[in-house]
Coordinates of C-alpha atoms in Angstrom, one line a residue:
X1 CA -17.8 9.6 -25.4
X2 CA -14.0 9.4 -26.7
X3 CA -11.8 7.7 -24.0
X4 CA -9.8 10.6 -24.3
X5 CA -12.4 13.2 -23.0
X6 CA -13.6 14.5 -20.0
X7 CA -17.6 14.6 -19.3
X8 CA -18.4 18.4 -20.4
X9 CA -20.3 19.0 -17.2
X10 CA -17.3 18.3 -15.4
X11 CA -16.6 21.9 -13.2
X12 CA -12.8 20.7 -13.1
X13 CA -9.7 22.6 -12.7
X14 CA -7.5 20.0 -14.5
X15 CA -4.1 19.4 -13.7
X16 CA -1.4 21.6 -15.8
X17 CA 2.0 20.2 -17.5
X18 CA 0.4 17.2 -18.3
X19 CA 2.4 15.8 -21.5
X20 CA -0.8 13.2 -22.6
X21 CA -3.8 15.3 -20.8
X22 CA -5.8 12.4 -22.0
X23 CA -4.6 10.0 -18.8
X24 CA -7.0 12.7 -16.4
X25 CA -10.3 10.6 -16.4
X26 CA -13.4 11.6 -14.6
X27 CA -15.4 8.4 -15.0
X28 CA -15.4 4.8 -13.9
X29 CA -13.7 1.9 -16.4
X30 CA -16.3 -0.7 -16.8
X31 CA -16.1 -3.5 -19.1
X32 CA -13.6 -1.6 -21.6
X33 CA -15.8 1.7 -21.2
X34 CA -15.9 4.8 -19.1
X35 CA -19.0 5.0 -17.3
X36 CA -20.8 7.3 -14.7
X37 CA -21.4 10.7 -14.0
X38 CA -19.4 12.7 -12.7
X39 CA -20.2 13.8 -9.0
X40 CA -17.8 13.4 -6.3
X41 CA -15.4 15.9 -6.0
X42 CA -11.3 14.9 -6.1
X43 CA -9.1 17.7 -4.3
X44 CA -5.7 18.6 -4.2
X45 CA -4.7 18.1 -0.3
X46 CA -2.5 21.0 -0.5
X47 CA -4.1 23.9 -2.3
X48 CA -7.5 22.5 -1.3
X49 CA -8.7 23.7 -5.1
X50 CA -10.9 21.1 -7.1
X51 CA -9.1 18.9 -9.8
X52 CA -11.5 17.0 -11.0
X53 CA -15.3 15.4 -10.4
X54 CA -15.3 11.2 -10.5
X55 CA -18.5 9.1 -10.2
X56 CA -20.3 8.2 -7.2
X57 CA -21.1 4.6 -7.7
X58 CA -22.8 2.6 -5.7
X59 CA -24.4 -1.4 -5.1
X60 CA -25.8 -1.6 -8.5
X61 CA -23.0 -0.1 -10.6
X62 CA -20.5 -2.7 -8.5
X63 CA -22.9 -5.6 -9.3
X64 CA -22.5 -4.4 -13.2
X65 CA -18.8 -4.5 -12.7
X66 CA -18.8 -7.4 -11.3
X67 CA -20.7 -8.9 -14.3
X68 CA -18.2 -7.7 -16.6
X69 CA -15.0 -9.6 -14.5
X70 CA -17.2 -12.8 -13.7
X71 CA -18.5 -12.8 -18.3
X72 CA -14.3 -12.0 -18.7
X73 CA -13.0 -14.9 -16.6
X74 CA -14.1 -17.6 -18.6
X75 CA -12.2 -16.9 -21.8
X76 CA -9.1 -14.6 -19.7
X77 CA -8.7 -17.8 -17.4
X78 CA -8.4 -20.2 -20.4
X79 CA -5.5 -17.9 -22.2
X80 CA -2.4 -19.2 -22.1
X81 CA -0.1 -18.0 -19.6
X82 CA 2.5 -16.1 -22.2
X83 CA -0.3 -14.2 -23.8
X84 CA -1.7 -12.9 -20.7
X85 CA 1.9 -12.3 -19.4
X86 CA 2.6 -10.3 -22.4
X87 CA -0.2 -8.2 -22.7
X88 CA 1.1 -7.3 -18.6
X89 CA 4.3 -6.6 -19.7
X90 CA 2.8 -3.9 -22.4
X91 CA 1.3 -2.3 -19.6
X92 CA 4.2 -2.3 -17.6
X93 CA 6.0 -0.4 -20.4
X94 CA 3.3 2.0 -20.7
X95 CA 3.0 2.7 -16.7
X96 CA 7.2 3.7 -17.2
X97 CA 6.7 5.3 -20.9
X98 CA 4.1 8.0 -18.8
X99 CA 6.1 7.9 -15.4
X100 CA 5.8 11.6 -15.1
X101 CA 2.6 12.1 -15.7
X102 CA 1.8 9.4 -13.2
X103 CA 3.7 11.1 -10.7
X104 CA 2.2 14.1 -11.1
X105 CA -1.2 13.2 -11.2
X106 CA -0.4 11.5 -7.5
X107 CA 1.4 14.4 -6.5
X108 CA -1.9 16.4 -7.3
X109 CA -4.0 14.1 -5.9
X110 CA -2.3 12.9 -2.8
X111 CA 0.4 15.5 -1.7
X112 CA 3.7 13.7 -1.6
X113 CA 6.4 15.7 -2.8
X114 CA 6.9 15.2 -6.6
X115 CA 10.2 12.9 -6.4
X116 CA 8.5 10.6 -3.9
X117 CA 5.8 10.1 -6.3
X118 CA 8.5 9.3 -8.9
X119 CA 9.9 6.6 -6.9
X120 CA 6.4 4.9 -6.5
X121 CA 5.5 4.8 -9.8
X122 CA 8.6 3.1 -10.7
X123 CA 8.4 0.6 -7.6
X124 CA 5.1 -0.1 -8.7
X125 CA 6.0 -0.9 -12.2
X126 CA 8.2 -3.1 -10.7
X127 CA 5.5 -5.3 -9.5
X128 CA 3.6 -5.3 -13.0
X129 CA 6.9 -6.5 -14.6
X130 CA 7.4 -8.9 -11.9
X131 CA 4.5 -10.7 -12.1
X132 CA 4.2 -10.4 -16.2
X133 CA 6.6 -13.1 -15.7
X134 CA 6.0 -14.8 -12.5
X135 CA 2.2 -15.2 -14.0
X136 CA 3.9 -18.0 -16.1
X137 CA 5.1 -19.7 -13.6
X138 CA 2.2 -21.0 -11.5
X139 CA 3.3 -24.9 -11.0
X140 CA 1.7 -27.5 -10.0
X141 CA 3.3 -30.6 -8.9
X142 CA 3.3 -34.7 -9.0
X143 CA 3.3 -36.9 -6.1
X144 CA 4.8 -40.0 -5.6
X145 CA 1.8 -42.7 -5.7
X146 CA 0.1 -44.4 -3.3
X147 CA -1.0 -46.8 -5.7
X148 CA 0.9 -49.1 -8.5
X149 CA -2.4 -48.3 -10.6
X150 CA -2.9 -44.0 -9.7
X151 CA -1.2 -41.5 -10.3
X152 CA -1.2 -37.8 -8.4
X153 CA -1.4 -34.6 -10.3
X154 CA -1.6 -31.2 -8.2
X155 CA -2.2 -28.0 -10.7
X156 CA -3.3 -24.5 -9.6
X157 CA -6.1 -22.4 -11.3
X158 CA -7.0 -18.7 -11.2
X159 CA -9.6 -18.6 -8.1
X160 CA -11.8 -16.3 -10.3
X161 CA -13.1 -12.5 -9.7
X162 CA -10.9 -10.8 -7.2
X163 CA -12.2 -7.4 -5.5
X164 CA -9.4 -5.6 -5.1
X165 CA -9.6 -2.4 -2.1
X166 CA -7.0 0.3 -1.9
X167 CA -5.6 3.4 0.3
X168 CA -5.0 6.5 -1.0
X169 CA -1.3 6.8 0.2
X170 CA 0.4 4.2 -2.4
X171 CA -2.8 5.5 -5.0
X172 CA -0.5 3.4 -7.7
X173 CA 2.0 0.7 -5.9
X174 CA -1.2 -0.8 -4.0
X175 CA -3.2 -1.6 -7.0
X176 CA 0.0 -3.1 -9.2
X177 CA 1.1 -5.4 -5.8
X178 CA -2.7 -6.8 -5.9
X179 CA -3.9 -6.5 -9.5
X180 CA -0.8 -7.6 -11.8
X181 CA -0.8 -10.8 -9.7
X182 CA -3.8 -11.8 -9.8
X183 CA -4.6 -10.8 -14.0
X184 CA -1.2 -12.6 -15.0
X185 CA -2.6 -15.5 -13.2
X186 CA -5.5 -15.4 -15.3
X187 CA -7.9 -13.9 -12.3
X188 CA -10.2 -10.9 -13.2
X189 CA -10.7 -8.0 -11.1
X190 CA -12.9 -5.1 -9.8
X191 CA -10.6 -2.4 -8.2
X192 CA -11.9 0.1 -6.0
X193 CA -9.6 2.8 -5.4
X194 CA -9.9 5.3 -2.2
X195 CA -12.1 8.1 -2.6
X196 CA -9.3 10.7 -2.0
X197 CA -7.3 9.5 -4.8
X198 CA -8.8 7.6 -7.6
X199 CA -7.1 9.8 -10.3
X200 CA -3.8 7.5 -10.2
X201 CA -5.7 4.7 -10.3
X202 CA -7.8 5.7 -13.5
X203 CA -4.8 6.5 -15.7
X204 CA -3.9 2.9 -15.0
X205 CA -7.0 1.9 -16.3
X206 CA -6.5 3.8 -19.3
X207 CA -3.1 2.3 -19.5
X208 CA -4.5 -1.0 -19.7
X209 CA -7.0 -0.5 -22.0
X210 CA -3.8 0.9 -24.4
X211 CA -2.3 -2.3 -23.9
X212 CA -4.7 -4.7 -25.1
X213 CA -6.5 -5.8 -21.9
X214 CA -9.7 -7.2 -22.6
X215 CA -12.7 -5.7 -21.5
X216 CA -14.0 -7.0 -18.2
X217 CA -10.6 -8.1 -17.0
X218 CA -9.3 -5.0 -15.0
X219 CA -12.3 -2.5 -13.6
X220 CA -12.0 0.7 -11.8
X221 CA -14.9 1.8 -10.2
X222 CA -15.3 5.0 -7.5
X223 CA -17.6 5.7 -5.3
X224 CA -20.0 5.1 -1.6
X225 CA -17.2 2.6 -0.3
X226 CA -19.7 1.0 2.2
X227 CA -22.0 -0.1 -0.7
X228 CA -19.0 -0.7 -3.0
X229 CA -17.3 -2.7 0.2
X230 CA -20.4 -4.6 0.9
X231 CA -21.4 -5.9 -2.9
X232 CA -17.9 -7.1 -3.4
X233 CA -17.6 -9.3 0.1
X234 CA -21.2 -10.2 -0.5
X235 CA -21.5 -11.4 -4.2
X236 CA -20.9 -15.0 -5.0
X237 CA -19.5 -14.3 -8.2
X238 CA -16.4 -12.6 -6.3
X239 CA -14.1 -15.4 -5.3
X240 CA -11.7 -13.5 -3.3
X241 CA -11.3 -9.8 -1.2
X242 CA -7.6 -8.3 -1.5
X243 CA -7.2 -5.4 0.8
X244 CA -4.9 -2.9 1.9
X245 CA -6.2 -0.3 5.1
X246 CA -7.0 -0.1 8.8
X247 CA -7.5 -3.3 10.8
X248 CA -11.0 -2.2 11.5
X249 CA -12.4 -2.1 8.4
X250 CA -10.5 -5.1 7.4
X251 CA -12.2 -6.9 10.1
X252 CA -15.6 -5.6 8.5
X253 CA -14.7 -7.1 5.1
X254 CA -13.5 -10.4 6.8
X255 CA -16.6 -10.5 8.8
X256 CA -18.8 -9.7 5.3
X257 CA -16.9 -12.1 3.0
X258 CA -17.3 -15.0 5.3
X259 CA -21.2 -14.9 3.8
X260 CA -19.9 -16.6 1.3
X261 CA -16.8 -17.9 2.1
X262 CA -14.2 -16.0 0.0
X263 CA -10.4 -16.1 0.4
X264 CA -9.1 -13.1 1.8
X265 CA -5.8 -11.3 1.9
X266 CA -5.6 -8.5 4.2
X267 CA -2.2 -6.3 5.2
X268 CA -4.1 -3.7 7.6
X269 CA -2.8 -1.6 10.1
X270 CA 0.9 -1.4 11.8
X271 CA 3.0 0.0 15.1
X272 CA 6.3 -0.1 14.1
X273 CA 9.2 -0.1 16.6
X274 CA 12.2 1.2 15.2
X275 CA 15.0 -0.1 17.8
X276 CA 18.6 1.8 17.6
X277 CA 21.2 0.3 20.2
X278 CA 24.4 1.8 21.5
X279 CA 26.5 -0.3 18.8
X280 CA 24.8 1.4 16.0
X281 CA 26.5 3.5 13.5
X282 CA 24.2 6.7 14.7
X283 CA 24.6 8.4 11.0
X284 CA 23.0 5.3 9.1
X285 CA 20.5 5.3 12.0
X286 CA 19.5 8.7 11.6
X287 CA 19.2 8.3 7.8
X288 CA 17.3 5.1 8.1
X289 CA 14.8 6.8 10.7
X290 CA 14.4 9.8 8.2
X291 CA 13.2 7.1 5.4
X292 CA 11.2 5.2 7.7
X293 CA 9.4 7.9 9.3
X294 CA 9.1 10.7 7.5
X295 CA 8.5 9.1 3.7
X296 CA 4.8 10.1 2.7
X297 CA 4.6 12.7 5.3
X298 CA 4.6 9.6 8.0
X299 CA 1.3 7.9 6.2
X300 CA 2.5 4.8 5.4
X301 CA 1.8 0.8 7.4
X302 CA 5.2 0.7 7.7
X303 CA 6.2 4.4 9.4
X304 CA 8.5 3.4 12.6
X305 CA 6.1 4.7 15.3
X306 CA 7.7 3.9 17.8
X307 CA 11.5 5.2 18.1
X308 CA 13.7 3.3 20.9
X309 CA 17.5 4.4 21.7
X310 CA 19.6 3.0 23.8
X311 CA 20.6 5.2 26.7
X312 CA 24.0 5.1 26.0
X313 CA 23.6 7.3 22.3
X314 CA 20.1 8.4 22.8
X315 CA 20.8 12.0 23.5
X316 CA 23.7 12.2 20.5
X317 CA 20.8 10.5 18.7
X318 CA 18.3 12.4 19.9
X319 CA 20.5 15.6 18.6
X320 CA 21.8 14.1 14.8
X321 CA 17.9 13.5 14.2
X322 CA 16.8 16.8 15.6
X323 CA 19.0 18.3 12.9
X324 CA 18.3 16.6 10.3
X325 CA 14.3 17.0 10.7
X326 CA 14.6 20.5 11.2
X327 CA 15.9 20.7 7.6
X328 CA 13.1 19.1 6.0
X329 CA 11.4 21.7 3.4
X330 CA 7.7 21.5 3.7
X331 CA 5.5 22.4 0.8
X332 CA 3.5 21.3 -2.1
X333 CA 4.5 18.3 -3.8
X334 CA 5.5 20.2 -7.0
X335 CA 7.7 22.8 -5.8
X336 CA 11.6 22.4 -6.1
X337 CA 13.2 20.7 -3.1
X338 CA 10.3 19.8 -1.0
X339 CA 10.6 16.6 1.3
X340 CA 7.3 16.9 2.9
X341 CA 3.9 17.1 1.7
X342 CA 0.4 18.2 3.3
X343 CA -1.6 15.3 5.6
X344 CA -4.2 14.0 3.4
X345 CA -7.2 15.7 4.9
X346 CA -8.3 17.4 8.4
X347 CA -8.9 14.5 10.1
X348 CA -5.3 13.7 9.8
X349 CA -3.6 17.0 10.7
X350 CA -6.3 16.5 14.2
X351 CA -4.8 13.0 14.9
X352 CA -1.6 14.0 14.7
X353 CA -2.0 17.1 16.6
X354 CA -4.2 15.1 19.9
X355 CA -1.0 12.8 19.7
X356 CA 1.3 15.3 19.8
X357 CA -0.6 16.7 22.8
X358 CA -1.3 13.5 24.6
X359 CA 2.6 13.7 24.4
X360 CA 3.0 17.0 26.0
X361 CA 0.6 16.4 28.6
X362 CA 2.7 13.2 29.3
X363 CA 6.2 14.9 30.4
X364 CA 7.2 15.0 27.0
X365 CA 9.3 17.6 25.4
X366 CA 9.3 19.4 21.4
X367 CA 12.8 19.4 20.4
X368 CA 11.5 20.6 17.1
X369 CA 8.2 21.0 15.2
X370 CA 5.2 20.3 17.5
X371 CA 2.6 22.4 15.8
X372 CA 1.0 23.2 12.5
X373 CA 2.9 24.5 9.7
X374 CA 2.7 28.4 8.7
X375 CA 1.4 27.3 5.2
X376 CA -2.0 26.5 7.0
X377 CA -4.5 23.8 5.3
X378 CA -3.3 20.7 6.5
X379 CA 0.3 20.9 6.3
X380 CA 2.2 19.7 9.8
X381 CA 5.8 20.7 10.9
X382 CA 8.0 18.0 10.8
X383 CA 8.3 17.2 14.9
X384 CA 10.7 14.8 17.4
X385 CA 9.8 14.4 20.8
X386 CA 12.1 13.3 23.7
X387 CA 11.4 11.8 27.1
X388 CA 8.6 9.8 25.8
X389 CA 6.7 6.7 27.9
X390 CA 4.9 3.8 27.0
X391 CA 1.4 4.8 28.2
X392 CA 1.3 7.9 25.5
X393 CA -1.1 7.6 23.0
X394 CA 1.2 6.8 20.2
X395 CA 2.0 3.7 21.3
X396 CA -1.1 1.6 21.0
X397 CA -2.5 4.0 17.8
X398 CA -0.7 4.7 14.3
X399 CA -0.1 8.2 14.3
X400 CA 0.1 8.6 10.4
X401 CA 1.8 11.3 10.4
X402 CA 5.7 13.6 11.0
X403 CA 5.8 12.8 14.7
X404 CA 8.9 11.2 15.9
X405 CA 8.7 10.0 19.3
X406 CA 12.0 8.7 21.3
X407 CA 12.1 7.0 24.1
X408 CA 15.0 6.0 26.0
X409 CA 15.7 1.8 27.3
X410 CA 18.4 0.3 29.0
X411 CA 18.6 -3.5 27.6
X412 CA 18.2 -5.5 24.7
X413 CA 15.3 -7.3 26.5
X414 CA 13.7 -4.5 27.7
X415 CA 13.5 -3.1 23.5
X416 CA 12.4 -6.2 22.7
X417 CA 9.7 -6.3 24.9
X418 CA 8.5 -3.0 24.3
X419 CA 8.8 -3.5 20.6
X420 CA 6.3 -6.9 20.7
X421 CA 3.8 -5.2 23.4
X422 CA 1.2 -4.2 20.3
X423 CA -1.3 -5.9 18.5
X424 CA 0.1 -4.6 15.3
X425 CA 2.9 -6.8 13.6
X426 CA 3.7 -5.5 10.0
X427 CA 7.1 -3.8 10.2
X428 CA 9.6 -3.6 12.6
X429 CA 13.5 -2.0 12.4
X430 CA 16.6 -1.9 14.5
X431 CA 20.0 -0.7 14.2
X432 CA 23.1 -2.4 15.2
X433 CA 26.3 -4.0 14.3
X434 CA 27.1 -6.7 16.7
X435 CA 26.1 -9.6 14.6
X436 CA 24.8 -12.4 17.6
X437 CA 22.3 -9.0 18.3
X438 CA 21.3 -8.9 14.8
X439 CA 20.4 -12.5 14.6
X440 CA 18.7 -12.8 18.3
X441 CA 16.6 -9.0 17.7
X442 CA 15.6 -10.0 14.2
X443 CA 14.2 -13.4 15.0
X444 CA 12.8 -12.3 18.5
X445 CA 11.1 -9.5 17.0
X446 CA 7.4 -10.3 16.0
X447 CA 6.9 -8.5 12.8
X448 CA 6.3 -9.9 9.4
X449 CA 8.8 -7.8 7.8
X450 CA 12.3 -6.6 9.6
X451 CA 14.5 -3.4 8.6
X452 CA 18.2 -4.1 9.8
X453 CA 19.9 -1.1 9.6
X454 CA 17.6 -0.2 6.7
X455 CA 14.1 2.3 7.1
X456 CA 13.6 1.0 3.4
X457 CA 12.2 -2.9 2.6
X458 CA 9.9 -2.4 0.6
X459 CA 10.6 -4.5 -3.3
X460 CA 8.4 -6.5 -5.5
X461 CA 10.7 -9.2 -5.1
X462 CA 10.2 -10.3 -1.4
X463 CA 6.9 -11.2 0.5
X464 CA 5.1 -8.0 2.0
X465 CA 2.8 -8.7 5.2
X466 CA 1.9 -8.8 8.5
X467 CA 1.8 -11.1 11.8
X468 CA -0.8 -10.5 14.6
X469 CA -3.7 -7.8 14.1
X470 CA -1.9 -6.8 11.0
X471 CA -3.0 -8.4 8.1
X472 CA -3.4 -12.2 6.3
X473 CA -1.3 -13.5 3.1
X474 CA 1.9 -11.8 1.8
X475 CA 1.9 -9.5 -1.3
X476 CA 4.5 -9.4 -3.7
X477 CA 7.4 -11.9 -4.3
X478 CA 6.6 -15.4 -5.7
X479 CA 4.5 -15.7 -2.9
X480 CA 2.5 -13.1 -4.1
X481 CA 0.6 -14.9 -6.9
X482 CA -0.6 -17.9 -4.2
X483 CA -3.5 -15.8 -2.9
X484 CA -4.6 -15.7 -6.1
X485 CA -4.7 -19.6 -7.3
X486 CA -6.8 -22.5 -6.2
X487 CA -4.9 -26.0 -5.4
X488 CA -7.0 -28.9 -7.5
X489 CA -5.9 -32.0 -6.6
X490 CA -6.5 -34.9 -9.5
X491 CA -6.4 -38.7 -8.5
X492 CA -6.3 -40.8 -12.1
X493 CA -6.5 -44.1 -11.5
X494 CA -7.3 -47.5 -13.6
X495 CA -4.0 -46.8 -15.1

């Protein structure tokens, strides 16, 4: 079968306005081929109709895959560092060359509102041209002798086959942050995208494959993620587990992998406080809330989850971000003007809805939203809640999803502590202008990553990652590409 076609038995529905048709794939990418039959249906989250069929692959299609990267590493790893580099840069001009289409096969696929998508495709681009020139810059060093007659050399080397595990909520930005690192670095990798979007992820392949990536060195494969999940962390030829997804499954994978030892990097699960104080400019507040909270339909790590005001502005707070939610247009990603999106699937919209009730039930109040959108399927009305305490469900789960819940405080201590009472540390934001605040908040806070009157922090070019119960390593950055290498340490002596 061309590369370029989709199996005939494929009872797919397509996705219109595509300007290369030939980036919709409907089988795995193994080895520099597409492979497997198509089986397990791919729908769009808010139409619910059927775009496409992928395959369902399972132990001994990963162990196949795995093959390919482990038979790829030995000549990938011994390229030079420029030619690997530039063959990543080619992809990275092909990812921006067919930035629409991208978008609008995540849009499809996923449900974020088309512009959203736009954004991601370009942030994640950012991390492929990133690291197509970071990959050239993995130094070792030399260390001062011990001995008249020795000398010390440190270099680092690709670890090997990286298995590479990814949500459906970033389908593109969380395969680029793991995968351009680790290839430019000489590494090979089997990615396995989510279930519920591997669309995105198999136009990269395609990309890929346009650019001159040798076969074996980037694999996509779909499929029974226990089987998938459990080949990967069990296989000695895999070297190291990236992942990206809920603290309990990451703990499965850490708790798999250590069968044989692997390196692990692991950003998991968030609570995010967002902290505004009564020094705060109120109008950047409400704007940084609105990116924090409600970007991806509130599915994303970093969401604030938690929204503390000071009691001072909390009820002029309360009322700018009222307003400004109520004006969100819900719809389907496509459709002019539309900020939010559907939930991803049932099971969402229901987790949103029991914390909304929990809420209620609790003393607090709607001030708007509260209740499912008019469009049906899984679409949620954007929703703040006031009055809010710390013993309401929200506070010790991720709500993934448009629920804004304020609660009021009286001190800067008293934020702070409610901020850091979670087992989650992956974001955290505040708002304020006096600037001894800003230094003791940020530095007291225990987060890996820290808004200051930002709800945005998300760039290739700093290190992404998580304290506590939320994660292991830091993606993107310089940092980024460490996960990736082994240290070897050489002693030469009789010199």
């Amino acid at each position: 079968m061309s590369v370029n076609e989709l199996s005939p038995d494929n009872d797919q529905a397509a996705i219109p306005n595509l300007k290369d048709p030939s980036l919709l794939k409907d089988q795995c990418y193994v080895d520099g081929a597409w492979a497997g039959t198509p089986d397990l249906p791919v729908t769009n989250p808010a139409t619910g109709e059927l775009i496409v069929k992928v395959p369902r692959f399972g132990t001994a299609e990963t162990a196949q895959a795995i093959d390919a990267a482990h038979e790829a590493f030995a000549s990938w790893s011994q390229m030079l560092a420029a030619e690997r580099c530039k063959l990543v840069r080619r992809w990275y001009e092909l990812q921006m060359e067919h930035l629409d289409d991208l978008a609008l096969i995540m849009t499809t696929e996923q449900g974020k509102p088309l512009a959203e998508a736009k954004g991601e495709v370009a942030y994640a681009a950012g991390f492929t041209e990133f690291y197509s020139e970071e990959g050239k810059r993995a130094y070792g060093e030399t260390i001062p002798t011990h001995r008249k007659d020795a000398r010390i050399v440190v270099i680092n080397q690709p670890i090997g086959v990286v298995g590479a595990i990814t949500p459906w909520n970033f389908p593109m930005a969380m395969i680029t942050r793991k995968v351009a690192p680790a290839i430019s670095v000489g590494c090979t990798v089997v990615s396995k995208p989510a279930s519920e979007t591997p669309l995105t992820a198999l136009a990269l392949a395609e990309l890929a494959h346009r650019a001159g990536i040798p076969k074996g060195v980037f694999n996509v494969i779909v499929g029974k993620s226990s089987e998938i999940g459990k080949e990967l962390t069990t296989s000695n030829k895999v070297r190291m587990i990236t992942f990206t997804g809920s603290t309990e499954v990451g703990r499965l994978l850490m708790e798999q992998s250590a069968s044989t030892i692997k390196q692990v990097g692991m950003e998991l699960g968030g609570n995010a406080p967002l902290i505004v104080f009564d020094d705060a400019d109120l109008d950047q507040a409400v704007a940084g809330t609105m990116a924090s909270k409600f970007r991806n339909t509130g599915q994303t790590c970093v969401c604030a989850n938690r929204i503390l005001v000071q009691e001072g502005v909390y009820d002029e707070f309360a009322e700018k971000l009222t307003k400004a939610v109520a004006a969100m247009k819900v719809g389907e990603g496509i459709e002019e003007g539309v900020a939010q999106g559907p939930l991803i699937n049932q099971a969402a919209l229901e987790k949103v809805e029991a914390h909304v009730e929990n809420a209620l039930k609790g003393g607090a109040k709607v001030l708007t939203g509260g209740k499912r959108h008019e469009r049906g399927g899984t679409f949620y009305e954007p929703t703040v809640l006031t009055d809010v305490t710390t013993d309401m469900l929200f506070n010790t789960e991720e709500t993934f999803g448009p629920m804004a819940p304020l609660q009021r405080f009286k001190t800067e201590d008293e934020a702070i502590a409610i901020a850091n009472d979670s087992e989650y540390g992956l974001s955290a934001y505040f708002f304020a202008r006096d600037i001894g605040r800003i230094w003791r908040v940020g530095e007291a806070l225990e987060a890996g990553i820290i808004g200051i009157n930002e709800g945005v922090i998300s760039t290739p070019i700093a290190p992404f990652g998580g304290m506590k119960q939320s994660g292991i390593g830091r993606e993107g950055s310089h940092h980024g590409i460490e996960e990736f290498l082994e240290m070897k340490y050489m002693l030469m002596g009789g010199l």
